[in-house]
Tab-separated table of C-alpha atoms in Angstrom:
chain	number	residue	atom	x	y	z
A	766	MET	CA	48.119	-110.272	-48.322
A	767	VAL	CA	45.908	-110.192	-51.586
A	768	LEU	CA	43.383	-113.210	-51.419
A	769	SER	CA	42.750	-114.502	-54.788
A	770	VAL	CA	39.078	-114.322	-55.624
A	771	VAL	CA	36.477	-117.499	-57.710
A	772	LEU	CA	32.886	-116.388	-58.347
A	773	ALA	CA	30.635	-118.485	-59.730
A	774	GLU	CA	26.871	-117.138	-60.573
A	775	ASP	CA	25.038	-117.616	-63.124
A	776	ASN	CA	23.290	-114.092	-63.603
A	777	LEU	CA	25.288	-111.692	-65.275
A	778	LEU	CA	23.701	-108.972	-62.959
A	779	VAL	CA	23.970	-110.241	-59.641
A	780	ARG	CA	27.723	-111.832	-60.190
A	781	GLU	CA	28.765	-108.073	-62.001
A	782	GLY	CA	27.297	-106.922	-58.788
A	783	VAL	CA	29.300	-109.660	-56.703
A	784	ALA	CA	32.212	-109.128	-57.896
A	785	ALA	CA	32.027	-104.695	-58.467
A	786	LEU	CA	32.190	-105.744	-54.422
A	787	LEU	CA	34.526	-107.704	-54.311
A	788	ARG	CA	37.018	-105.714	-56.342
A	789	ALA	CA	36.137	-102.877	-53.955
A	790	ALA	CA	38.593	-103.583	-50.721
A	791	PRO	CA	42.078	-103.363	-51.315
A	792	ASP	CA	42.694	-107.390	-51.174
A	793	ILE	CA	40.401	-108.711	-52.737
A	794	ARG	CA	41.400	-109.152	-56.642
A	795	VAL	CA	38.343	-111.537	-58.558
A	796	VAL	CA	41.015	-113.875	-60.365
A	797	ALA	CA	37.846	-115.322	-62.192
A	798	ALA	CA	33.963	-114.987	-62.824
A	799	CYS	CA	32.617	-118.188	-63.724
A	800	PRO	CA	28.008	-118.497	-65.323
A	801	ASP	CA	28.139	-122.014	-63.840
A	802	ALA	CA	29.290	-125.261	-61.580
A	803	ASP	CA	31.483	-126.558	-64.663
A	804	SER	CA	33.334	-123.680	-65.581
A	805	LEU	CA	33.556	-123.282	-62.060
A	806	ARG	CA	35.795	-126.313	-61.151
A	807	GLN	CA	37.909	-125.005	-64.407
A	808	ALA	CA	38.853	-121.792	-63.193
A	809	ILE	CA	39.947	-123.566	-59.528
A	810	THR	CA	41.499	-125.999	-61.650
A	811	ALA	CA	43.098	-122.982	-63.315
A	812	HIS	CA	44.023	-120.259	-60.496
A	813	ASP	CA	44.330	-122.290	-58.122
A	814	PRO	CA	41.602	-119.038	-56.026
A	815	ASP	CA	42.017	-119.000	-51.705
A	816	VAL	CA	38.401	-118.607	-51.855
A	817	VAL	CA	35.815	-119.712	-53.613
A	818	VAL	CA	32.070	-117.355	-53.814
A	819	THR	CA	29.502	-119.332	-55.256
A	820	ASP	CA	25.322	-119.043	-56.003
A	821	ILE	CA	23.819	-122.325	-53.995
A	822	ARG	CA	22.041	-123.058	-57.384
A	823	MET	CA	23.570	-122.515	-60.838
A	824	PRO	CA	24.194	-125.196	-64.614
A	825	PRO	CA	23.920	-127.834	-64.925
A	826	GLY	CA	22.368	-129.040	-62.139
A	827	LEU	CA	20.189	-126.054	-60.853
A	828	ASP	CA	19.938	-127.774	-57.765
A	829	ASP	CA	23.162	-127.913	-54.617
A	830	ASP	CA	25.885	-127.346	-57.159
A	831	GLY	CA	27.621	-124.523	-55.130
A	832	VAL	CA	27.341	-127.179	-51.921
A	833	ARG	CA	28.832	-129.987	-54.228
A	834	VAL	CA	32.077	-127.586	-55.770
A	835	ALA	CA	32.639	-127.165	-51.727
A	836	VAL	CA	32.854	-130.531	-50.843
A	837	GLU	CA	34.356	-131.018	-53.304
A	838	LEU	CA	37.117	-128.784	-52.485
A	839	ARG	CA	36.971	-130.011	-48.874
A	840	ARG	CA	38.525	-133.646	-50.167
A	841	GLN	CA	41.146	-132.313	-53.182
A	842	ARG	CA	41.585	-128.672	-52.140
A	843	PRO	CA	40.885	-128.434	-48.340
A	844	ARG	CA	43.499	-124.770	-48.063
A	845	VAL	CA	40.613	-123.264	-50.410
A	846	GLY	CA	37.487	-121.449	-48.222
A	847	VAL	CA	34.242	-121.111	-49.928
A	848	VAL	CA	32.009	-118.251	-49.424
A	849	VAL	CA	27.872	-119.691	-50.347
A	850	LEU	CA	25.333	-117.951	-51.330
A	851	SER	CA	21.854	-118.426	-51.451
A	852	SER	CA	18.327	-116.887	-51.431
A	853	ARG	CA	17.250	-119.096	-49.198
A	854	ASP	CA	17.004	-119.677	-45.395
A	855	ASP	CA	17.550	-123.694	-45.661
A	856	PRO	CA	19.235	-125.259	-43.340
A	857	ASP	CA	19.538	-128.296	-44.557
A	858	TYR	CA	21.978	-126.429	-47.309
A	859	ALA	CA	24.137	-125.585	-44.707
A	860	LEU	CA	23.989	-127.974	-42.664
A	861	ALA	CA	25.354	-130.389	-46.073
A	862	LEU	CA	28.080	-127.183	-46.733
A	863	MET	CA	29.533	-127.607	-42.584
A	864	GLU	CA	28.983	-131.827	-42.691
A	865	GLY	CA	33.084	-132.031	-43.064
A	866	GLY	CA	33.798	-129.522	-41.221
A	867	THR	CA	32.866	-126.012	-40.372
A	868	GLY	CA	36.127	-124.059	-41.012
A	869	GLY	CA	36.752	-121.818	-44.713
A	870	ARG	CA	32.942	-122.269	-44.913
A	871	ALA	CA	30.404	-118.996	-45.307
A	872	TYR	CA	26.360	-119.996	-46.067
A	873	LEU	CA	25.874	-116.203	-46.747
A	874	LEU	CA	21.952	-115.390	-47.673
A	875	LYS	CA	21.618	-112.989	-51.174
A	876	GLU	CA	20.102	-110.208	-49.252
A	877	ARG	CA	23.217	-109.393	-47.085
A	878	VAL	CA	25.514	-108.923	-49.718
A	879	ALA	CA	24.630	-105.463	-50.314
A	880	GLN	CA	25.240	-104.685	-46.755
A	881	PRO	CA	28.420	-102.810	-46.620
A	882	GLY	CA	30.941	-105.442	-45.465
A	883	GLU	CA	29.177	-108.905	-45.023
A	884	LEU	CA	30.179	-110.770	-48.077
A	885	VAL	CA	34.273	-109.118	-47.698
A	886	HIS	CA	33.902	-110.190	-44.043
A	887	ALA	CA	32.481	-113.723	-45.077
A	888	VAL	CA	35.867	-113.877	-47.830
A	889	ARG	CA	38.310	-112.674	-44.720
A	890	GLU	CA	37.183	-114.844	-42.532
A	891	VAL	CA	37.100	-118.268	-44.585
A	892	ALA	CA	40.340	-117.217	-46.105
A	893	ALA	CA	41.252	-117.395	-42.313
A	894	GLY	CA	39.976	-120.958	-41.752
A	895	ARG	CA	36.788	-119.539	-39.719
A	896	SER	CA	33.295	-120.183	-40.315
A	897	VAL	CA	30.620	-117.595	-41.187
A	898	VAL	CA	26.768	-119.055	-40.918
A	899	ASP	CA	24.045	-116.201	-41.584
A	900	GLN	CA	22.065	-115.234	-38.716
A	901	GLN	CA	18.721	-116.160	-40.757
A	902	VAL	CA	19.540	-119.732	-41.435
A	903	VAL	CA	20.375	-120.442	-37.592
A	904	GLN	CA	17.506	-119.220	-36.078
A	905	ARG	CA	15.764	-121.753	-39.295
A	906	LEU	CA	17.992	-124.102	-37.943
A	907	LEU	CA	16.919	-123.625	-33.974
A	908	GLN	CA	13.474	-123.723	-35.630
A	909	ALA	CA	12.729	-120.338	-32.753
A	910	GLY	CA	14.433	-117.347	-31.870
A	911	ARG	CA	17.593	-117.253	-30.008
A	912	PRO	CA	16.260	-117.224	-26.059
A	913	ALA	CA	17.796	-114.299	-23.921
A	914	GLU	CA	19.647	-116.264	-22.073
A	915	SER	CA	21.848	-119.045	-23.887
A	916	PRO	CA	21.906	-122.699	-23.791
A	917	LEU	CA	26.245	-121.988	-24.182
A	918	ARG	CA	26.323	-120.487	-20.014
A	919	ARG	CA	25.595	-124.172	-19.527
A	920	LEU	CA	29.116	-125.400	-20.592
A	921	SER	CA	31.596	-125.181	-18.069
A	922	PRO	CA	35.327	-123.398	-19.816
A	923	ARG	CA	36.917	-126.736	-20.890
A	924	GLU	CA	33.272	-127.449	-22.437
A	925	THR	CA	33.972	-123.908	-24.663
A	926	GLU	CA	36.843	-124.823	-25.104
A	927	VAL	CA	35.971	-127.897	-26.932
A	928	LEU	CA	32.968	-126.181	-28.917
A	929	ALA	CA	35.899	-123.027	-29.985
A	930	GLY	CA	37.994	-125.881	-31.721
A	931	MET	CA	34.932	-127.484	-33.352
A	932	ALA	CA	33.390	-124.191	-34.497
A	933	GLU	CA	37.181	-123.661	-36.286
A	934	GLY	CA	36.978	-127.613	-37.913
A	935	ALA	CA	39.458	-129.240	-36.217
A	936	ASN	CA	38.785	-133.094	-35.264
A	937	ASN	CA	38.882	-134.039	-31.474
A	938	THR	CA	42.714	-135.413	-32.078
A	939	VAL	CA	43.842	-131.962	-32.550
A	940	ILE	CA	41.398	-130.937	-30.207
A	941	ALA	CA	42.984	-133.525	-27.746
A	942	GLU	CA	46.421	-132.061	-27.731
A	943	ARG	CA	45.591	-128.119	-27.541
A	944	MET	CA	44.290	-129.128	-24.560
A	945	PHE	CA	46.693	-131.919	-23.801
A	946	LEU	CA	43.602	-134.432	-23.242
A	947	THR	CA	43.113	-137.452	-24.093
A	948	VAL	CA	41.793	-138.390	-27.603
A	949	ARG	CA	38.439	-140.029	-24.463
A	950	GLY	CA	38.498	-136.927	-22.414
A	951	VAL	CA	37.481	-134.243	-25.417
A	952	GLU	CA	34.564	-136.888	-26.361
A	953	ARG	CA	33.853	-137.410	-22.746
A	954	HIS	CA	33.019	-132.691	-23.280
A	955	ILE	CA	31.550	-133.225	-26.297
A	956	ASN	CA	28.739	-135.833	-25.132
A	957	ALA	CA	28.642	-133.585	-22.756
A	958	ILE	CA	27.934	-130.534	-24.975
A	959	PHE	CA	25.453	-131.893	-26.671
A	960	ALA	CA	23.639	-133.117	-23.365
A	961	LYS	CA	23.263	-129.957	-22.071
A	962	LEU	CA	22.530	-127.664	-25.459
A	963	ASP	CA	19.999	-130.403	-25.636
A	964	LEU	CA	20.844	-132.237	-28.788
A	965	THR	CA	20.786	-135.470	-27.237
A	966	GLY	CA	17.115	-135.722	-28.653
A	967	HIS	CA	17.715	-134.814	-32.065
A	968	GLN	CA	17.836	-137.475	-35.112
A	969	ASP	CA	17.312	-135.008	-38.394
A	970	TYR	CA	20.441	-133.280	-37.754
A	971	HIS	CA	24.120	-134.038	-37.382
A	972	HIS	CA	25.290	-133.398	-33.584
A	973	ARG	CA	28.073	-131.897	-34.053
A	974	VAL	CA	27.152	-129.716	-36.770
A	975	ARG	CA	23.813	-128.373	-34.268
A	976	ALA	CA	26.401	-126.775	-32.127
A	977	VAL	CA	28.947	-125.287	-34.059
A	978	LEU	CA	25.809	-122.825	-35.973
A	979	MET	CA	24.969	-122.400	-31.859
A	980	TYR	CA	28.399	-121.417	-30.944
A	981	LEU	CA	28.664	-119.663	-34.407
A	982	ALA	CA	25.202	-118.009	-33.763
A	983	ASP	CA	26.601	-117.343	-29.957
A	984	HIS	CA	29.802	-115.425	-31.604
């Protein structure tokens, strides 16, 4: 299966470089390369791609245009995967990207793009409905390096299974059906996960997203 990709990056040299990396993969076809968010939206409408690879800051807003497009796609074209590239390890952008669900979303620092296979791996993962988050961003989010003993070891097998479903982007109803539980039972597991991961006292970030990012970092 060949994955169609629409690329958006306002810097011409970076855009050409990223496009070349993607075209080198035999299972990826770049169908459009755009310099701004407006032309990106037009290209998505014209080509209906499998994946969008986008810079986070582009004209016309030069703020979080890439994340905004990703949020729009979650609502309008939920099957389209999105890889957001950023030069900043700001966890707020990653949280905004994942807020509507983690499945089919990736957040990579641009410095990783030069590493062999990193970008192509992310494209394949989001096309399959999975998630990728740059480890440096996760560490910033958790405000410390990963501990020697992962807090995920505190979870029971059932809680780990629930968290894995959350990381795939499944809602509570889907998780309940998979695990032959009631939705209320899933909610109890999720509350236990938050408590065991010491998330109950955090008010700055959405608990569900924080828990999922911890899971992705550990896996």
